[in-house]
Coordinates of C-alpha atoms and ligand atoms in Angstrom, one line a residue:
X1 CA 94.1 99.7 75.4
X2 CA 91.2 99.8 77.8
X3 CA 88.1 98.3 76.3
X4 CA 84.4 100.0 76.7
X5 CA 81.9 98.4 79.1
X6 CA 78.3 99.6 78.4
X7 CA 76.0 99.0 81.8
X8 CA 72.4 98.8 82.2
X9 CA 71.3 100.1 85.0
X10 CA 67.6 99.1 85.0
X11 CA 66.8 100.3 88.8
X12 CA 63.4 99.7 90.3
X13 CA 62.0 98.7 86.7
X14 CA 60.2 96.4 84.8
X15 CA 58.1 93.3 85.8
X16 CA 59.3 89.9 85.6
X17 CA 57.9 89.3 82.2
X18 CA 58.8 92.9 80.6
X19 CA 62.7 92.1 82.4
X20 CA 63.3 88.4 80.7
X21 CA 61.5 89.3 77.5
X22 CA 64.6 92.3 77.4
X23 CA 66.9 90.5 78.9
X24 CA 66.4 87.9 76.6
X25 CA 66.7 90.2 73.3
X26 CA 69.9 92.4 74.4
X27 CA 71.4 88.8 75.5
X28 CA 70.6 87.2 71.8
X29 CA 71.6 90.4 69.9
X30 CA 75.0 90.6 72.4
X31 CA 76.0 87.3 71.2
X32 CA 74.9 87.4 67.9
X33 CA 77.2 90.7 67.2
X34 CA 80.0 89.6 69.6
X35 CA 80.3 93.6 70.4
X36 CA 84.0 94.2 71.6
X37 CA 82.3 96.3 74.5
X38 CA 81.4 94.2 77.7
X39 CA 77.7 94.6 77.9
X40 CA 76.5 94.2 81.9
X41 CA 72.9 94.2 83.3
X42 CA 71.8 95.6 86.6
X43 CA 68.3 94.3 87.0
X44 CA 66.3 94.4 90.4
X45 CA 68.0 92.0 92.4
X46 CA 64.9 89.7 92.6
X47 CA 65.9 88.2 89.1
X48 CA 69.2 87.8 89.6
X49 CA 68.8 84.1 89.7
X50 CA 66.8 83.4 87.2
X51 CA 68.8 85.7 84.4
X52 CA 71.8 84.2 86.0
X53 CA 70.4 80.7 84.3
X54 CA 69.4 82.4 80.9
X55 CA 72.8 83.8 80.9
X56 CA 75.2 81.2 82.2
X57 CA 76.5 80.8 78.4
X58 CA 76.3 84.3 76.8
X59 CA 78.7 87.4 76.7
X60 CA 76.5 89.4 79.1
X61 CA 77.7 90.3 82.5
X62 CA 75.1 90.0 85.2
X63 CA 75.7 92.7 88.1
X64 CA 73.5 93.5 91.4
X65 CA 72.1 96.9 92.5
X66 CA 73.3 96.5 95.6
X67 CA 74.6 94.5 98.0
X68 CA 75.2 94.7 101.9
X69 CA 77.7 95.8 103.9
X70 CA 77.8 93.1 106.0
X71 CA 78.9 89.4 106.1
X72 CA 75.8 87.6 107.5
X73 CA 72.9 87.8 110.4
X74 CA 70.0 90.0 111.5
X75 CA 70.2 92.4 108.6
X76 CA 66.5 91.9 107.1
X77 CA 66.2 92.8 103.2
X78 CA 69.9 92.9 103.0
X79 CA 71.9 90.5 100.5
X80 CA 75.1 89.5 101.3
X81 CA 78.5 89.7 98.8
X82 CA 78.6 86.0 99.2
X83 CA 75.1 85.0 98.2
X84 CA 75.7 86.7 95.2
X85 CA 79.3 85.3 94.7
X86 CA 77.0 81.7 95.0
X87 CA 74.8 82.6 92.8
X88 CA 77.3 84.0 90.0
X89 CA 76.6 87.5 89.8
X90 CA 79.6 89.0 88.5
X91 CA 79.7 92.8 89.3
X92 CA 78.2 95.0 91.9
X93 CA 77.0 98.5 91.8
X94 CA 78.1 100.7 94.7
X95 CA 78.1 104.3 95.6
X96 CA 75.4 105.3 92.9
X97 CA 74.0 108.5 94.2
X98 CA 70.5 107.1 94.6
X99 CA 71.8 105.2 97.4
X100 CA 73.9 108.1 98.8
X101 CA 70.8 110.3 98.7
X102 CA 67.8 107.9 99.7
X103 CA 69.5 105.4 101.8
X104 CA 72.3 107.9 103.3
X105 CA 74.9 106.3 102.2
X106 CA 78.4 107.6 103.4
X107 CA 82.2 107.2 102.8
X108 CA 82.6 104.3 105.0
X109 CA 79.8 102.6 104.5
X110 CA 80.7 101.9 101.0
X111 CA 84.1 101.4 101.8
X112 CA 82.7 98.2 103.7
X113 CA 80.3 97.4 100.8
X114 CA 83.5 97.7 98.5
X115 CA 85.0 94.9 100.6
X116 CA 83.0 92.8 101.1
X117 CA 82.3 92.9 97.2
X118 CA 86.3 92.2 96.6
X119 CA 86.5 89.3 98.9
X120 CA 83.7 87.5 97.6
X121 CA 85.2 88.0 93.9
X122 CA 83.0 90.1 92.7
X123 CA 84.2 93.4 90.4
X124 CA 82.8 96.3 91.5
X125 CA 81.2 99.9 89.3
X126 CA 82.0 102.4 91.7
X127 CA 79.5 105.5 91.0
X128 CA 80.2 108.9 92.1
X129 CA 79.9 112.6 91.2
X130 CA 78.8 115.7 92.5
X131 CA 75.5 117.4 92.9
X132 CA 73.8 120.4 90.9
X133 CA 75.0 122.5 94.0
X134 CA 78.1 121.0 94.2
X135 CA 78.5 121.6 90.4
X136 CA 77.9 125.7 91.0
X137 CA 80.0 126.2 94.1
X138 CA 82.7 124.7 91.9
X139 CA 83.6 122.3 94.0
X140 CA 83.0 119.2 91.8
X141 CA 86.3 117.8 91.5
X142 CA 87.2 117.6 94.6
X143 CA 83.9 116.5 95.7
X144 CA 84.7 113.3 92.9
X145 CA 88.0 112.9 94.0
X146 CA 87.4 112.4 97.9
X147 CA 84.0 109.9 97.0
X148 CA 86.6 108.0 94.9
X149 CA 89.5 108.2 97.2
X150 CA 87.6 107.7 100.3
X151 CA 85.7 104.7 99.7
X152 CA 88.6 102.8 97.6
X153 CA 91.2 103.4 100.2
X154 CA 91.8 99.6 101.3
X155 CA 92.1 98.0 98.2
X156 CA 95.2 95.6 97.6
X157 CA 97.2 96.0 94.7
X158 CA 96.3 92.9 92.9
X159 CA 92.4 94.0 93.7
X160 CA 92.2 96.9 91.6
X161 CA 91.9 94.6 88.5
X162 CA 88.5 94.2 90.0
X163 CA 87.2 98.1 89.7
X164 CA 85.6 99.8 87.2
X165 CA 84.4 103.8 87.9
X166 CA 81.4 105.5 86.8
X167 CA 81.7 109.3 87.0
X168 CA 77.4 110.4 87.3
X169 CA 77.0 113.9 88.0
X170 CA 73.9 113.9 90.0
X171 CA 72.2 117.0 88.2
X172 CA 72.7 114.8 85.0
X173 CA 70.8 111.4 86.1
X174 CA 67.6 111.0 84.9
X175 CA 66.8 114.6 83.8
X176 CA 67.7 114.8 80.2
X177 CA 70.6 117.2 80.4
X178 CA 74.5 115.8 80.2
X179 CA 77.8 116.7 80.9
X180 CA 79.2 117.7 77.8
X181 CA 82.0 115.3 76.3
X182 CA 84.5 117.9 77.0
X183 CA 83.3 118.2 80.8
X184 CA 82.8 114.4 81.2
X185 CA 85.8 113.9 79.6
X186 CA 88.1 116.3 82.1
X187 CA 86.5 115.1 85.4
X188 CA 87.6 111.4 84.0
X189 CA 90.9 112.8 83.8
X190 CA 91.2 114.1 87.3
X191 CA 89.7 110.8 88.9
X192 CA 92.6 109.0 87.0
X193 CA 95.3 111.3 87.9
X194 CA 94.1 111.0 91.3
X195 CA 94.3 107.1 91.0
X196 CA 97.5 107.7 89.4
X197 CA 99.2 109.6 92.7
X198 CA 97.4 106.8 94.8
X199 CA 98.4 103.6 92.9
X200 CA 100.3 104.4 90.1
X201 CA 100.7 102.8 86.5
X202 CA 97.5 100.7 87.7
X203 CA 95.3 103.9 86.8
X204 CA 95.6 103.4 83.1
X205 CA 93.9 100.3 82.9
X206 CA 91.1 101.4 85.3
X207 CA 88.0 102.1 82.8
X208 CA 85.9 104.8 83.9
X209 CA 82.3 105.3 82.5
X210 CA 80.4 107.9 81.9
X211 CA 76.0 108.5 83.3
X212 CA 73.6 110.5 83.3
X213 CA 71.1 110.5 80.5
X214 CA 73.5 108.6 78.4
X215 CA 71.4 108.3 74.8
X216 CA 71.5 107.2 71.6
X217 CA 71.8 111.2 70.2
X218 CA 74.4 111.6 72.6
X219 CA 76.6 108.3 73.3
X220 CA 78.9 108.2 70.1
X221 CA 80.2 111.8 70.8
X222 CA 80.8 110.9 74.9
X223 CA 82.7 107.9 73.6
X224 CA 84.8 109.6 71.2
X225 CA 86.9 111.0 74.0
X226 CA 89.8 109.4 75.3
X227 CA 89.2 109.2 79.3
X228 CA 85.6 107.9 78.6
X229 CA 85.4 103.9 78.8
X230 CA 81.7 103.2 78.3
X231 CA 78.4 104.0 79.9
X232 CA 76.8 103.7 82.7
X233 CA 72.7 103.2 81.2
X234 CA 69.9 104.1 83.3
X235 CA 66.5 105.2 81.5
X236 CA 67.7 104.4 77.9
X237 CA 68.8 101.1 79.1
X238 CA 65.5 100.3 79.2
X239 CA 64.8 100.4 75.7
X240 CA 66.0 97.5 73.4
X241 CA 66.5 99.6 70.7
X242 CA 67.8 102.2 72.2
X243 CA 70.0 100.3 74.1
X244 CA 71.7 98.5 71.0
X245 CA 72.1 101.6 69.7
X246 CA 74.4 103.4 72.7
X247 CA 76.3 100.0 72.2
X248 CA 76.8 100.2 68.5
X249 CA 78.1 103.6 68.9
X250 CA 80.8 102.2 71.5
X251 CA 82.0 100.1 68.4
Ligands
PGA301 P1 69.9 107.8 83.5 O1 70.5 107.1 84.8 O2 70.7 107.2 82.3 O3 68.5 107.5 83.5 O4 70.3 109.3 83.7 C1 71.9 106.7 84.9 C2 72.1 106.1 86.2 O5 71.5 106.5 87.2 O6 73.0 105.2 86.3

């Protein structure tokens, strides 16, 4: 059976003192429950280190934002795969639509993103889904399946132990409204039949998340279905209580 993984993304949030103090409570409440979810934080990469420190011996997974495309050189404000490999971070975010949007982000772009992620050891939450307009021309699936197969499309067998997907319908993040279980729930099963065609058996033990206004009022019906593996937190993530809370109702 997959297991759930329940993700903070905290974006460009939170000072250095409001980020350790939280930090610090989900980390002593994760290992004081010892949740059978994997619990992950995304902070702003600037505190990678310094949570990496605070959370060398806890059940929390530390993850970055973002990371560049590149290996090395005259890429100013980028941060390489490897420095983050060095410094312990264990997951990367890539393809969330906030990058696809603001930073024009495209297929091969995070294709190299992806590996350079894999090489340097790192696991990987692959974000996609489609926009509003996307959503109403009906084109939503296939939109999700070509983001998904486009971008993982070099990935060596024994690699795809390293993925994880998060399925975020665009219209959904950050606005209050949510796929409904149902809808969430079929959209997972099309990105893992997809994965199926490309790479067989291996698709069952891919977990795929659910985001977009993931709450407390609506996280233990999401994760009552089947194809949906966790969550993928942004704005409720940033709340301690409301944060415990998604994860209790992962339990
Ligand atoms: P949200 O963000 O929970 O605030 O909708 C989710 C995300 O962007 O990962």
């Amino acid at each position: 059976m997959r297991g759930k993984i329940i993700a903070a993304n905290w974006k460009m949030n939170l000072n250095l003192e409001q980020a350790t103090n939280l930090m610090k409570d989900v980390r002593d409440r994760v290992d004081l429950e010892k949740f059978k979810s994997e619990v992950i934080i995304f902070p702003p990469s600037i505190y990678l280190e310094s949570f990496e420190k605070n959370l060398t011996n806890s059940l929390v997974s530390l993850g970055a934002q973002d990371l560049s495309a590149n290996i090395k050189g005259a890429y100013t404000g980028e941060i390489s795969a490897q420095m983050l490999d060095f410094l312990h971070v264990e997951y990367a975010l890539i393809g969330h639509s906030e990058r696809r949007l603001n930073h024009k982000e495209d297929h091969d772009l995070l294709t190299r993103k992806v590996n350079q992620a894999l090489q340097n050891n790192l696991k990987i939450i692959f974000a996609c889904g489609e926009t509003l307009e996307e959503k109403e021309s009906r084109k939503a699936e296939e939109i999700v399946v070509q983001q998904v197969l486009k971008s993982l499309n070099q990935i060596q067998h024994e690699r795809w132990s390293q993925i994880t997907i998060a399925y975020e319908p665009v219209w959904a993040i950050g606005t209050g409204k949510t796929a409904t279980p149902e809808d969430a729930n079929s959209m997972h099963r099309v990105i893992r039949e997809a994965l199926f065609e490309k790479i067989g058996h291996l698709a069952n033990d891919i977990k795929i998340l659910y985001g977009g206004s993931v709450k407390p009022e609506n996280a233990g019906e999401l994760f009552k279905k089947p194809e949906i593996d966790g969550a993928l937190v942004g704005g409720a993530s940033l709340n301690y209580l409301d944060f415990i809370k998604i994860i209790n109702a992962a339990e």
